[in-house]
mmCIF file of C-alpha atoms in Angstrom:
data_model
loop_
_atom_site.group_PDB
_atom_site.id
_atom_site.type_symbol
_atom_site.label_atom_id
_atom_site.label_comp_id
_atom_site.label_asym_id
_atom_site.label_seq_id
_atom_site.Cartn_x
_atom_site.Cartn_y
_atom_site.Cartn_z
ATOM 1 C CA MET U 17 0.053 -0.256 -0.130
ATOM 2 C CA ILE U 18 1.271 3.502 -0.674
ATOM 3 C CA ARG U 19 0.398 4.544 2.987
ATOM 4 C CA LYS U 20 3.041 2.482 4.210
ATOM 5 C CA GLN U 21 5.626 3.398 1.858
ATOM 6 C CA PRO U 22 8.578 5.842 2.394
ATOM 7 C CA LEU U 23 7.852 9.584 1.925
ATOM 8 C CA ARG U 24 10.291 9.583 -1.032
ATOM 9 C CA ARG U 25 8.785 6.707 -2.584
ATOM 10 C CA ARG U 26 5.363 8.234 -2.140
ATOM 11 C CA ILE U 27 6.241 11.401 -3.973
ATOM 12 C CA VAL U 28 7.832 9.445 -6.868
ATOM 13 C CA ILE U 29 4.823 7.353 -7.066
ATOM 14 C CA ALA U 30 2.188 10.182 -6.918
ATOM 15 C CA PHE U 31 4.168 12.006 -10.037
ATOM 16 C CA THR U 32 4.244 8.845 -11.889
ATOM 17 C CA LEU U 33 0.687 8.222 -11.500
ATOM 18 C CA MET U 34 -0.296 11.484 -12.469
ATOM 19 C CA THR U 35 1.965 11.500 -15.291
ATOM 20 C CA LEU U 36 0.527 8.162 -16.425
ATOM 21 C CA ALA U 37 -2.872 9.578 -16.256
ATOM 22 C CA VAL U 38 -2.628 12.618 -18.209
ATOM 23 C CA SER U 39 -0.219 10.814 -21.091
ATOM 24 C CA GLY U 40 -2.645 8.043 -21.078
ATOM 25 C CA VAL U 41 -5.825 10.588 -21.758
ATOM 26 C CA PHE U 42 -4.020 12.642 -24.103
ATOM 27 C CA SER U 43 -2.822 9.123 -26.024
ATOM 28 C CA LEU U 44 -6.152 7.609 -26.178
ATOM 29 C CA GLY U 45 -7.408 11.256 -27.325
ATOM 30 C CA ILE U 46 -5.040 11.092 -30.417
ATOM 31 C CA VAL U 47 -6.010 7.864 -31.121
ATOM 32 C CA ALA U 48 -9.431 8.710 -30.940
ATOM 33 C CA ILE U 49 -9.296 11.344 -32.895
ATOM 34 C CA VAL U 50 -7.413 9.762 -35.417
ATOM 35 C CA HIS U 51 -10.115 6.859 -35.835
ATOM 36 C CA PHE U 52 -12.789 9.792 -35.753
ATOM 37 C CA VAL U 53 -11.135 11.833 -38.716
ATOM 38 C CA GLU U 54 -10.475 8.632 -40.637
ATOM 39 C CA GLU U 55 -14.165 7.394 -40.232
ATOM 40 C CA HIS U 56 -15.680 10.909 -41.112
ATOM 41 C CA LEU U 57 -13.327 12.205 -43.688
ATOM 42 C CA VAL U 58 -12.939 9.304 -45.685
ATOM 43 C CA SER U 59 -16.376 8.268 -45.509
ATOM 44 C CA GLN U 60 -17.373 11.736 -47.024
ATOM 45 C CA GLU U 61 -14.725 11.732 -49.504
ATOM 46 C CA MET U 62 -15.608 8.266 -50.847
ATOM 47 C CA SER U 63 -19.280 9.477 -50.708
ATOM 48 C CA GLU U 64 -18.434 12.156 -52.913
ATOM 49 C CA GLU U 65 -16.223 10.161 -55.312
ATOM 50 C CA LEU U 66 -19.206 7.553 -55.626
ATOM 51 C CA ASP U 67 -21.941 10.518 -56.541
ATOM 52 C CA SER U 68 -19.399 11.772 -58.881
ATOM 53 C CA VAL U 69 -19.212 8.248 -60.876
ATOM 54 C CA LEU U 70 -22.644 7.676 -60.602
ATOM 55 C CA GLU U 71 -23.695 11.173 -62.065
ATOM 56 C CA GLN U 72 -21.270 11.994 -64.637
ATOM 57 C CA ASP U 73 -19.728 8.560 -65.518
ATOM 58 C CA LEU U 74 -22.381 5.668 -65.025
ATOM 59 C CA ALA U 75 -25.013 8.043 -66.427
ATOM 60 C CA GLN U 76 -23.422 8.840 -69.434
ATOM 61 C CA GLY U 77 -22.674 4.968 -70.267
ATOM 62 C CA LEU U 78 -18.789 5.847 -69.410
ATOM 63 C CA PRO U 79 -16.737 3.084 -67.326
ATOM 64 C CA PRO U 80 -15.949 4.571 -63.973
ATOM 65 C CA ARG U 81 -13.052 7.000 -64.236
ATOM 66 C CA LEU U 82 -11.074 6.202 -60.592
ATOM 67 C CA ASP U 83 -7.506 6.091 -59.880
ATOM 68 C CA ALA U 84 -5.318 2.764 -59.548
ATOM 69 C CA LYS U 85 -5.969 2.427 -55.880
ATOM 70 C CA THR U 86 -10.075 2.810 -56.062
ATOM 71 C CA ARG U 87 -12.394 0.253 -57.458
ATOM 72 C CA LEU U 88 -16.047 -0.121 -58.043
ATOM 73 C CA TYR U 89 -18.387 -3.067 -57.877
ATOM 74 C CA ALA U 90 -22.300 -3.067 -58.516
ATOM 75 C CA SER U 91 -24.772 -5.547 -58.228
ATOM 76 C CA HIS U 92 -25.914 -5.339 -61.882
ATOM 77 C CA MET U 93 -22.931 -4.509 -63.677
ATOM 78 C CA PRO U 94 -21.516 -7.426 -65.781
ATOM 79 C CA GLY U 95 -17.571 -7.080 -64.846
ATOM 80 C CA TYR U 96 -18.189 -5.419 -61.751
ATOM 81 C CA GLU U 97 -19.630 -8.317 -59.680
ATOM 82 C CA ILE U 98 -19.476 -7.504 -56.103
ATOM 83 C CA PRO U 99 -16.854 -10.205 -54.362
ATOM 84 C CA GLN U 100 -17.993 -12.530 -51.944
ATOM 85 C CA PRO U 101 -16.731 -10.708 -48.516
ATOM 86 C CA LEU U 102 -18.002 -7.788 -49.535
ATOM 87 C CA ARG U 103 -21.603 -8.763 -49.812
ATOM 88 C CA ASP U 104 -22.520 -8.929 -46.469
ATOM 89 C CA LEU U 105 -21.077 -5.726 -45.347
ATOM 90 C CA ASP U 106 -23.547 -3.117 -43.876
ATOM 91 C CA GLU U 107 -24.334 0.248 -46.011
ATOM 92 C CA GLY U 108 -22.254 2.676 -45.456
ATOM 93 C CA PHE U 109 -18.673 3.137 -44.590
ATOM 94 C CA SER U 110 -16.295 0.134 -43.490
ATOM 95 C CA GLU U 111 -12.664 -0.471 -42.527
ATOM 96 C CA LEU U 112 -11.108 -3.917 -43.835
ATOM 97 C CA VAL U 113 -7.804 -4.567 -42.286
ATOM 98 C CA ASP U 114 -6.187 -8.276 -42.087
ATOM 99 C CA ASP U 115 -2.239 -9.337 -42.265
ATOM 100 C CA GLU U 116 -2.101 -8.701 -46.335
ATOM 101 C CA PHE U 117 -4.948 -6.530 -47.228
ATOM 102 C CA ALA U 118 -6.229 -2.833 -45.793
ATOM 103 C CA ALA U 119 -8.723 -0.962 -47.307
ATOM 104 C CA TYR U 120 -11.647 1.387 -46.981
ATOM 105 C CA VAL U 121 -15.307 0.269 -48.076
ATOM 106 C CA TYR U 122 -18.381 2.340 -48.935
ATOM 107 C CA ILE U 123 -21.335 0.850 -49.559
ATOM 108 C CA ARG U 124 -24.646 2.746 -50.800
ATOM 109 C CA GLN U 125 -28.092 0.917 -51.875
ATOM 110 C CA ILE U 126 -30.134 2.537 -54.320
ATOM 111 C CA GLY U 127 -33.357 0.501 -54.606
ATOM 112 C CA THR U 128 -32.043 -2.760 -56.058
ATOM 113 C CA GLN U 129 -28.938 -1.779 -56.941
ATOM 114 C CA ARG U 130 -25.893 -2.086 -54.883
ATOM 115 C CA PHE U 131 -22.777 0.096 -55.234
ATOM 116 C CA VAL U 132 -19.823 -0.868 -53.513
ATOM 117 C CA LEU U 133 -16.652 1.288 -53.612
ATOM 118 C CA VAL U 134 -13.245 0.056 -52.626
ATOM 119 C CA GLN U 135 -9.928 2.055 -51.592
ATOM 120 C CA GLU U 136 -6.627 0.675 -50.863
ATOM 121 C CA GLN U 137 -5.248 2.283 -47.928
ATOM 122 C CA ALA U 138 -2.332 0.209 -46.983
ATOM 123 C CA GLU U 139 0.085 3.335 -47.399
ATOM 124 C CA PHE U 140 -2.282 5.257 -44.688
ATOM 125 C CA GLU U 141 -2.533 1.842 -42.654
ATOM 126 C CA ALA U 142 1.279 1.950 -42.295
ATOM 127 C CA ARG U 143 1.288 5.463 -41.522
ATOM 128 C CA GLU U 144 -1.229 4.937 -38.834
ATOM 129 C CA LYS U 145 0.836 2.459 -37.268
ATOM 130 C CA VAL U 146 3.764 4.741 -37.281
ATOM 131 C CA LEU U 147 1.811 7.290 -35.533
ATOM 132 C CA PHE U 148 0.525 4.919 -32.928
ATOM 133 C CA ALA U 149 4.293 3.794 -32.304
ATOM 134 C CA VAL U 150 5.135 7.702 -31.909
ATOM 135 C CA VAL U 151 2.477 7.956 -29.623
ATOM 136 C CA PHE U 152 3.396 4.728 -27.588
ATOM 137 C CA ALA U 153 6.863 5.623 -27.627
ATOM 138 C CA GLY U 154 5.768 9.485 -26.196
ATOM 139 C CA PHE U 155 3.598 7.968 -23.795
ATOM 140 C CA MET U 156 6.322 5.859 -22.183
ATOM 141 C CA LEU U 157 8.884 8.690 -22.555
ATOM 142 C CA SER U 158 6.427 10.616 -20.651
ATOM 143 C CA VAL U 159 5.947 8.398 -17.856
ATOM 144 C CA LEU U 160 9.776 7.809 -17.469
ATOM 145 C CA LEU U 161 10.574 11.434 -17.319
ATOM 146 C CA GLY U 162 7.474 11.970 -14.810
ATOM 147 C CA CYS U 163 9.363 9.363 -12.334
ATOM 148 C CA LEU U 164 12.589 10.828 -12.826
ATOM 149 C CA LEU U 165 10.609 14.321 -11.893
ATOM 150 C CA GLY U 166 9.141 12.870 -9.136
ATOM 151 C CA TRP U 167 12.484 11.701 -8.139
ATOM 152 C CA LEU U 168 14.456 14.932 -8.559
ATOM 153 C CA MET U 169 11.122 16.951 -6.640
ATOM 154 C CA ALA U 170 11.647 14.196 -3.967
ATOM 155 C CA GLN U 171 14.954 14.922 -3.678
ATOM 156 C CA LYS U 172 14.718 18.474 -3.396
ATOM 157 C CA ILE U 173 11.569 18.526 -1.215
ATOM 158 C CA LEU U 174 13.232 16.268 1.341
ATOM 159 C CA ALA U 175 16.539 17.653 1.740
ATOM 160 C CA PRO U 176 15.661 19.882 4.314
ATOM 161 C CA ILE U 177 13.779 17.297 6.228
ATOM 162 C CA ILE U 178 16.818 14.940 5.709
ATOM 163 C CA ARG U 179 18.775 17.788 7.006
ATOM 164 C CA LEU U 180 16.789 18.337 9.808
ATOM 165 C CA ALA U 181 16.452 14.463 10.812
ATOM 166 C CA GLY U 182 20.348 14.120 10.939
ATOM 167 C CA GLN U 183 20.742 17.328 13.256
ATOM 168 C CA VAL U 184 17.984 15.803 15.604
ATOM 169 C CA ARG U 185 19.782 12.521 15.643
ATOM 170 C CA HIS U 186 23.410 14.150 16.324
ATOM 171 C CA ARG U 187 24.149 13.314 20.025
ATOM 172 C CA ASP U 188 25.192 17.085 20.275
ATOM 173 C CA GLN U 189 21.798 18.188 20.420
ATOM 174 C CA LEU U 190 21.423 16.857 23.691
ATOM 175 C CA LEU U 191 24.209 19.277 25.235
ATOM 176 C CA LEU U 192 23.011 22.698 26.771
ATOM 177 C CA LEU U 193 24.860 24.699 24.404
ATOM 178 C CA ALA U 194 23.645 23.063 21.173
ATOM 179 C CA PRO U 195 22.344 25.973 18.934
ATOM 180 C CA PRO U 196 18.472 26.007 18.153
ATOM 181 C CA LEU U 197 17.513 24.404 14.874
ATOM 182 C CA ALA U 198 14.750 26.721 13.648
ATOM 183 C CA PRO U 199 16.796 29.861 12.495
ATOM 184 C CA ASP U 200 18.688 27.401 9.747
ATOM 185 C CA TYR U 201 15.258 27.059 7.849
ATOM 186 C CA PRO U 202 12.332 29.321 6.308
ATOM 187 C CA ASP U 203 9.165 30.289 8.130
ATOM 188 C CA ASP U 204 7.334 26.995 6.115
ATOM 189 C CA GLU U 205 6.328 23.356 7.526
ATOM 190 C CA VAL U 206 9.893 22.450 7.759
ATOM 191 C CA GLY U 207 10.426 25.331 10.019
ATOM 192 C CA HIS U 208 7.581 24.912 12.067
ATOM 193 C CA LEU U 209 8.731 21.302 12.773
ATOM 194 C CA ALA U 210 12.382 22.390 13.717
ATOM 195 C CA GLU U 211 10.686 24.572 16.206
ATOM 196 C CA ALA U 212 8.718 21.727 17.491
ATOM 197 C CA PHE U 213 11.958 19.965 17.808
ATOM 198 C CA ASP U 214 13.811 22.864 19.481
ATOM 199 C CA SER U 215 11.066 22.926 21.823
ATOM 200 C CA THR U 216 10.971 19.376 22.672
ATOM 201 C CA LEU U 217 14.798 18.913 22.715
ATOM 202 C CA SER U 218 15.209 21.971 24.886
ATOM 203 C CA GLN U 219 12.728 20.147 27.495
ATOM 204 C CA LEU U 220 14.565 16.859 27.263
ATOM 205 C CA ARG U 221 17.943 19.022 27.850
ATOM 206 C CA ARG U 222 16.465 20.250 31.322
ATOM 207 C CA SER U 223 15.185 16.949 32.036
ATOM 208 C CA LEU U 224 18.706 15.290 31.470
ATOM 209 C CA GLU U 225 20.448 17.856 33.089
ATOM 210 C CA ARG U 226 18.399 17.903 36.376
ATOM 211 C CA GLU U 227 18.730 13.905 36.610
ATOM 212 C CA ARG U 228 22.562 14.263 36.044
ATOM 213 C CA LEU U 229 22.608 16.882 38.711
ATOM 214 C CA PHE U 230 20.581 14.956 41.158
ATOM 215 C CA THR U 231 22.515 11.700 40.343
ATOM 216 C CA GLY U 232 25.687 13.525 40.889
ATOM 217 C CA ASP U 233 24.595 15.165 44.094
ATOM 218 C CA VAL U 234 22.616 12.575 45.654
ATOM 219 C CA SER U 235 25.942 10.142 45.053
ATOM 220 C CA HIS U 236 28.201 12.978 46.604
ATOM 221 C CA GLU U 237 26.355 13.131 49.619
ATOM 222 C CA LEU U 238 25.938 9.824 50.179
ATOM 223 C CA ARG U 239 29.782 9.228 50.862
ATOM 224 C CA THR U 240 30.077 10.717 54.095
ATOM 225 C CA PRO U 241 27.354 8.648 55.701
ATOM 226 C CA LEU U 242 28.436 5.333 53.842
ATOM 227 C CA MET U 243 32.036 6.199 55.103
ATOM 228 C CA ILE U 244 30.623 6.473 58.932
ATOM 229 C CA ILE U 245 28.833 3.053 58.476
ATOM 230 C CA ALA U 246 31.955 1.518 57.324
ATOM 231 C CA THR U 247 34.367 2.413 60.112
ATOM 232 C CA SER U 248 31.507 1.538 62.515
ATOM 233 C CA THR U 249 31.150 -1.573 60.842
ATOM 234 C CA GLU U 250 35.110 -2.372 61.131
ATOM 235 C CA LEU U 251 34.751 -1.293 64.897
ATOM 236 C CA LEU U 252 32.127 -3.807 65.402
ATOM 237 C CA GLU U 253 33.931 -6.503 63.441
ATOM 238 C CA ALA U 254 37.139 -5.940 65.950
ATOM 239 C CA ALA U 255 35.149 -6.614 69.111
ATOM 240 C CA GLN U 256 33.956 -9.841 70.597
ATOM 241 C CA LEU U 257 30.597 -10.800 69.139
ATOM 242 C CA GLY U 258 28.458 -13.569 69.164
ATOM 243 C CA GLU U 259 27.805 -15.380 66.107
ATOM 244 C CA ARG U 260 24.354 -14.181 65.512
ATOM 245 C CA GLU U 261 25.666 -10.576 66.051
ATOM 246 C CA GLN U 262 28.625 -11.094 63.690
ATOM 247 C CA ARG U 263 26.317 -12.452 60.692
ATOM 248 C CA GLN U 264 24.394 -9.033 60.881
ATOM 249 C CA VAL U 265 27.591 -6.976 60.960
ATOM 250 C CA ASP U 266 28.639 -8.922 58.002
ATOM 251 C CA ARG U 267 25.342 -8.183 56.468
ATOM 252 C CA ILE U 268 25.868 -4.558 57.344
ATOM 253 C CA ALA U 269 29.311 -4.282 55.668
ATOM 254 C CA ARG U 270 28.432 -5.875 52.617
ATOM 255 C CA ALA U 271 25.319 -3.722 52.156
ATOM 256 C CA ALA U 272 27.538 -1.095 52.768
ATOM 257 C CA GLU U 273 30.218 -1.749 50.004
ATOM 258 C CA GLU U 274 27.625 -2.276 47.667
ATOM 259 C CA MET U 275 26.252 1.113 47.972
ATOM 260 C CA ARG U 276 29.547 2.379 48.164
ATOM 261 C CA GLU U 277 30.107 0.728 44.573
ATOM 262 C CA LEU U 278 26.489 1.870 43.421
ATOM 263 C CA VAL U 279 27.640 5.437 44.368
ATOM 264 C CA GLY U 280 30.699 5.424 42.180
ATOM 265 C CA THR U 281 28.941 3.594 39.339
ATOM 266 C CA PHE U 282 26.398 6.643 39.439
ATOM 267 C CA LEU U 283 29.131 9.492 39.519
ATOM 268 C CA LEU U 284 30.644 7.988 36.548
ATOM 269 C CA LEU U 285 27.219 7.918 34.606
ATOM 270 C CA ALA U 286 26.944 11.381 35.874
ATOM 271 C CA ARG U 287 30.210 12.854 34.758
ATOM 272 C CA ALA U 288 29.625 11.222 31.237
ATOM 273 C CA LYS U 289 26.786 13.747 30.721
ATOM 274 C CA GLY U 290 24.778 11.443 28.635
ATOM 275 C CA GLN U 291 27.618 10.976 26.128
ATOM 276 C CA PRO U 292 27.874 7.241 25.085
ATOM 277 C CA VAL U 293 31.915 7.307 25.709
ATOM 278 C CA LYS U 294 32.970 3.877 26.574
ATOM 279 C CA MET U 295 34.987 3.804 30.246
ATOM 280 C CA THR U 296 37.841 1.500 29.996
ATOM 281 C CA GLY U 297 39.683 -0.448 33.055
ATOM 282 C CA ASN U 298 42.037 -2.884 33.747
ATOM 283 C CA ALA U 299 40.311 -5.801 35.318
ATOM 284 C CA SER U 300 39.569 -9.090 33.662
ATOM 285 C CA LEU U 301 36.038 -10.473 33.762
ATOM 286 C CA LEU U 302 37.702 -13.701 36.036
ATOM 287 C CA SER U 303 38.851 -11.329 38.497
ATOM 288 C CA VAL U 304 35.521 -9.548 38.740
ATOM 289 C CA ALA U 305 33.751 -12.726 38.920
ATOM 290 C CA GLN U 306 35.840 -13.902 41.337
ATOM 291 C CA GLU U 307 35.515 -10.883 43.727
ATOM 292 C CA GLN U 308 31.539 -11.139 43.123
ATOM 293 C CA THR U 309 31.599 -14.811 44.156
ATOM 294 C CA GLU U 310 33.038 -14.214 47.306
ATOM 295 C CA ARG U 311 31.224 -11.412 48.072
ATOM 296 C CA TRP U 312 27.724 -13.335 47.297
ATOM 297 C CA HIS U 313 28.687 -16.968 48.109
ATOM 298 C CA SER U 314 27.500 -16.328 51.936
ATOM 299 C CA ALA U 315 24.475 -14.805 51.210
ATOM 300 C CA PHE U 316 23.434 -17.752 48.964
ATOM 301 C CA ALA U 317 24.674 -19.902 51.531
ATOM 302 C CA GLU U 318 22.354 -18.345 54.101
ATOM 303 C CA LYS U 319 19.485 -19.164 51.893
ATOM 304 C CA GLY U 320 20.150 -22.368 51.464
ATOM 305 C CA LEU U 321 21.096 -22.315 47.432
ATOM 306 C CA SER U 322 23.754 -23.925 46.052
ATOM 307 C CA PHE U 323 25.740 -21.329 44.098
ATOM 308 C CA GLU U 324 28.744 -21.880 41.648
ATOM 309 C CA LEU U 325 31.355 -19.911 39.336
ATOM 310 C CA ILE U 326 32.116 -21.902 36.239
ATOM 311 C CA VAL U 327 34.589 -21.000 33.608
ATOM 312 C CA GLU U 328 33.391 -22.090 30.329
ATOM 313 C CA ALA U 329 35.803 -20.466 27.908
ATOM 314 C CA GLU U 330 38.808 -17.676 28.706
ATOM 315 C CA ASP U 331 38.339 -14.023 28.281
ATOM 316 C CA ALA U 332 41.301 -12.004 27.553
ATOM 317 C CA GLY U 333 39.517 -8.525 27.884
ATOM 318 C CA GLN U 334 39.864 -5.667 29.919
ATOM 319 C CA TYR U 335 37.083 -4.051 31.881
ATOM 320 C CA HIS U 336 36.002 -1.182 34.047
ATOM 321 C CA PRO U 337 35.756 -2.853 37.469
ATOM 322 C CA GLY U 338 33.141 -0.862 39.118
ATOM 323 C CA LEU U 339 30.760 -0.729 36.238
ATOM 324 C CA LEU U 340 31.224 -4.898 35.440
ATOM 325 C CA GLY U 341 30.991 -5.571 39.254
ATOM 326 C CA THR U 342 27.804 -3.258 39.219
ATOM 327 C CA VAL U 343 26.080 -5.090 36.375
ATOM 328 C CA MET U 344 27.505 -8.492 37.701
ATOM 329 C CA SER U 345 26.097 -7.843 41.264
ATOM 330 C CA ASN U 346 22.852 -6.775 40.152
ATOM 331 C CA LEU U 347 22.228 -10.002 38.319
ATOM 332 C CA LEU U 348 23.511 -11.784 41.279
ATOM 333 C CA ARG U 349 21.056 -9.912 43.565
ATOM 334 C CA ASN U 350 18.142 -10.591 41.331
ATOM 335 C CA ALA U 351 18.897 -14.034 41.381
ATOM 336 C CA LEU U 352 19.140 -14.341 45.024
ATOM 337 C CA HIS U 353 15.954 -12.440 45.246
ATOM 338 C CA TYR U 354 13.482 -14.428 43.296
ATOM 339 C CA THR U 355 14.934 -18.063 43.793
ATOM 340 C CA GLU U 356 13.707 -19.788 46.687
ATOM 341 C CA GLN U 357 15.467 -23.248 46.067
ATOM 342 C CA GLY U 358 17.940 -24.734 43.966
ATOM 343 C CA GLN U 359 20.785 -23.520 42.360
ATOM 344 C CA VAL U 360 22.140 -20.089 40.742
ATOM 345 C CA ARG U 361 25.222 -20.355 38.761
ATOM 346 C CA LEU U 362 27.821 -17.705 37.233
ATOM 347 C CA LEU U 363 29.111 -18.985 33.871
ATOM 348 C CA LEU U 364 32.027 -17.062 32.271
ATOM 349 C CA GLY U 365 32.705 -17.265 28.305
ATOM 350 C CA ALA U 366 34.717 -15.688 25.935
ATOM 351 C CA GLY U 367 33.575 -11.830 25.958
ATOM 352 C CA CYS U 368 30.270 -12.752 27.931
ATOM 353 C CA PHE U 369 28.833 -14.340 30.933
ATOM 354 C CA ARG U 370 25.554 -15.586 32.192
ATOM 355 C CA VAL U 371 23.648 -15.874 35.547
ATOM 356 C CA GLU U 372 21.246 -18.885 35.337
ATOM 357 C CA ASP U 373 18.833 -19.509 38.342
ATOM 358 C CA THR U 374 16.474 -22.207 39.069
ATOM 359 C CA GLY U 375 13.392 -19.263 40.381
ATOM 360 C CA PRO U 376 10.033 -19.075 39.002
ATOM 361 C CA GLY U 377 11.249 -17.240 35.195
ATOM 362 C CA VAL U 378 9.607 -14.709 33.454
ATOM 363 C CA PRO U 379 6.436 -14.941 31.632
ATOM 364 C CA THR U 380 7.512 -14.564 27.878
ATOM 365 C CA ASP U 381 4.887 -11.439 27.310
ATOM 366 C CA GLN U 382 7.087 -9.435 30.099
ATOM 367 C CA GLN U 383 10.410 -10.288 29.435
ATOM 368 C CA SER U 384 10.981 -7.150 26.679
ATOM 369 C CA ASP U 385 9.787 -5.049 29.527
ATOM 370 C CA ILE U 386 11.740 -6.288 32.551
ATOM 371 C CA PHE U 387 14.851 -4.034 31.975
ATOM 372 C CA GLU U 388 12.589 -0.799 32.081
ATOM 373 C CA PRO U 389 12.891 1.200 35.262
ATOM 374 C CA PHE U 390 10.048 0.698 37.771
ATOM 375 C CA VAL U 391 9.058 -2.526 36.144
ATOM 376 C CA ARG U 392 8.740 -5.755 38.331
ATOM 377 C CA GLY U 393 7.827 -9.140 37.106
ATOM 378 C CA SER U 394 4.513 -10.666 38.289
ATOM 379 C CA GLN U 395 6.857 -13.009 40.759
ATOM 380 C CA ALA U 396 7.717 -9.586 42.432
ATOM 381 C CA ARG U 397 8.306 -9.480 46.253
ATOM 382 C CA GLY U 398 9.689 -7.290 48.860
ATOM 383 C CA GLU U 399 9.939 -3.659 48.743
ATOM 384 C CA GLY U 400 12.118 -3.314 45.564
ATOM 385 C CA LEU U 401 11.470 -0.447 43.007
ATOM 386 C CA GLY U 402 12.293 -2.317 39.762
ATOM 387 C CA LEU U 403 15.571 -0.242 39.253
ATOM 388 C CA GLY U 404 18.159 -2.798 39.482
ATOM 389 C CA LEU U 405 17.701 -4.344 35.967
ATOM 390 C CA SER U 406 17.186 -0.897 34.510
ATOM 391 C CA LEU U 407 20.691 0.111 35.752
ATOM 392 C CA VAL U 408 22.160 -3.128 34.088
ATOM 393 C CA LYS U 409 20.650 -2.090 30.914
ATOM 394 C CA ARG U 410 22.055 1.693 31.090
ATOM 395 C CA ILE U 411 25.476 0.422 31.882
ATOM 396 C CA CYS U 412 25.477 -2.017 29.228
ATOM 397 C CA ALA U 413 24.194 0.590 26.636
ATOM 398 C CA HIS U 414 26.862 2.911 27.994
ATOM 399 C CA GLN U 415 29.810 0.683 27.676
ATOM 400 C CA GLY U 416 28.674 -1.055 24.189
ATOM 401 C CA TRP U 417 27.339 -4.182 25.940
ATOM 402 C CA SER U 418 24.263 -6.079 25.350
ATOM 403 C CA VAL U 419 22.011 -7.859 27.928
ATOM 404 C CA THR U 420 19.144 -10.371 26.961
ATOM 405 C CA MET U 421 16.705 -12.432 29.227
ATOM 406 C CA TYR U 422 15.336 -15.854 28.292
ATOM 407 C CA SER U 423 13.796 -18.823 30.125
ATOM 408 C CA PRO U 424 15.350 -22.188 29.467
ATOM 409 C CA ALA U 425 13.263 -25.197 28.422
ATOM 410 C CA ALA U 426 14.217 -26.640 32.141
ATOM 411 C CA GLY U 427 12.733 -23.714 33.824
ATOM 412 C CA GLY U 428 14.202 -20.709 35.568
ATOM 413 C CA SER U 429 16.076 -17.372 34.293
ATOM 414 C CA CYS U 430 19.178 -16.505 32.226
ATOM 415 C CA PHE U 431 20.492 -13.093 31.904
ATOM 416 C CA GLU U 432 23.423 -13.296 29.248
ATOM 417 C CA VAL U 433 25.903 -10.377 28.977
ATOM 418 C CA ARG U 434 27.885 -10.023 25.947
ATOM 419 C CA LEU U 435 31.065 -7.300 26.444
ATOM 420 C CA GLY U 436 31.484 -6.453 23.090
#
């Protein structure tokens, strides 16, 4: 359907159809005029010629005086018998055309006498074919020219729109100092579209700046209380505590360390100012995985879950330890949160890793939305806000990584992160 075609193609199609309609009507008009002129003028000429023969030649007993291409037949004249193919024709003008013969036929009935005037038209038929061939060639040429004109007009019409689209897509448009778009365009529909983009981009820039400032300020202000919590935890660990109290102190220390890393991650993302500049580091995938395994092993054990780190293939990449650790930590926390029994596995491959669990999984119709902010699965529990997986997706997009989720046939969930 034309409505689903690109705008450029729709303009070309419109020009082509318009040319097709105009050229078609013009060509059909020429053909109709040729046939009209051929029938009426030739019919009148042959009628006058037959009148001349009847009144001047036959009335005086003279043979008909006709040119070499014209012949007279009469039903009552010996030597002028009407050929069999012409006997059944209606009175008036007719045209006979076949592969070997072309002629005009004019028949007049006077009482019981029937006169047939035949005029060869092979030469005119040949010229008529040439004329029709020229008309058809002109028709096809007009359609091709209409298509070409449509393409050129589409290029000219869409040039400012394509330019505007490129400016809007440019990443610098999200910067606060980005110049407005509307002054570059005239006061027409494209200019109004540029003004609408300016207004929307301005609101988006302010929103992004507010988010960046908020994230940076909050992250910065959280460092002081986190330092106090960490210091207090170290003092408590040095004291003589019972087994139950020691577990609680360990949980506090672990939570403080996670929050400290999150604060560092938020600060890194805030300093990026929305620019997708990949941050490099010198940490290997295995070292980050071992660190996370050491941190989360006790939490899985406390819940009665089996947890293991499996190296399926060696990886030689170097990554930012904070960002990679945050991604891995959030996926492990998600697995811990939703798995009540069974096991959780962290599998390392070449340029990728997976977190598999035996939890309830995520329904297929929800898997595409699970990484959106504030979206929690149908099996959600606790007081989480649904921001962990959103943060994972944001970090992966920032670093040029990809994260996908699927439910294996055996059940549970699998989150796969490709680091490249």
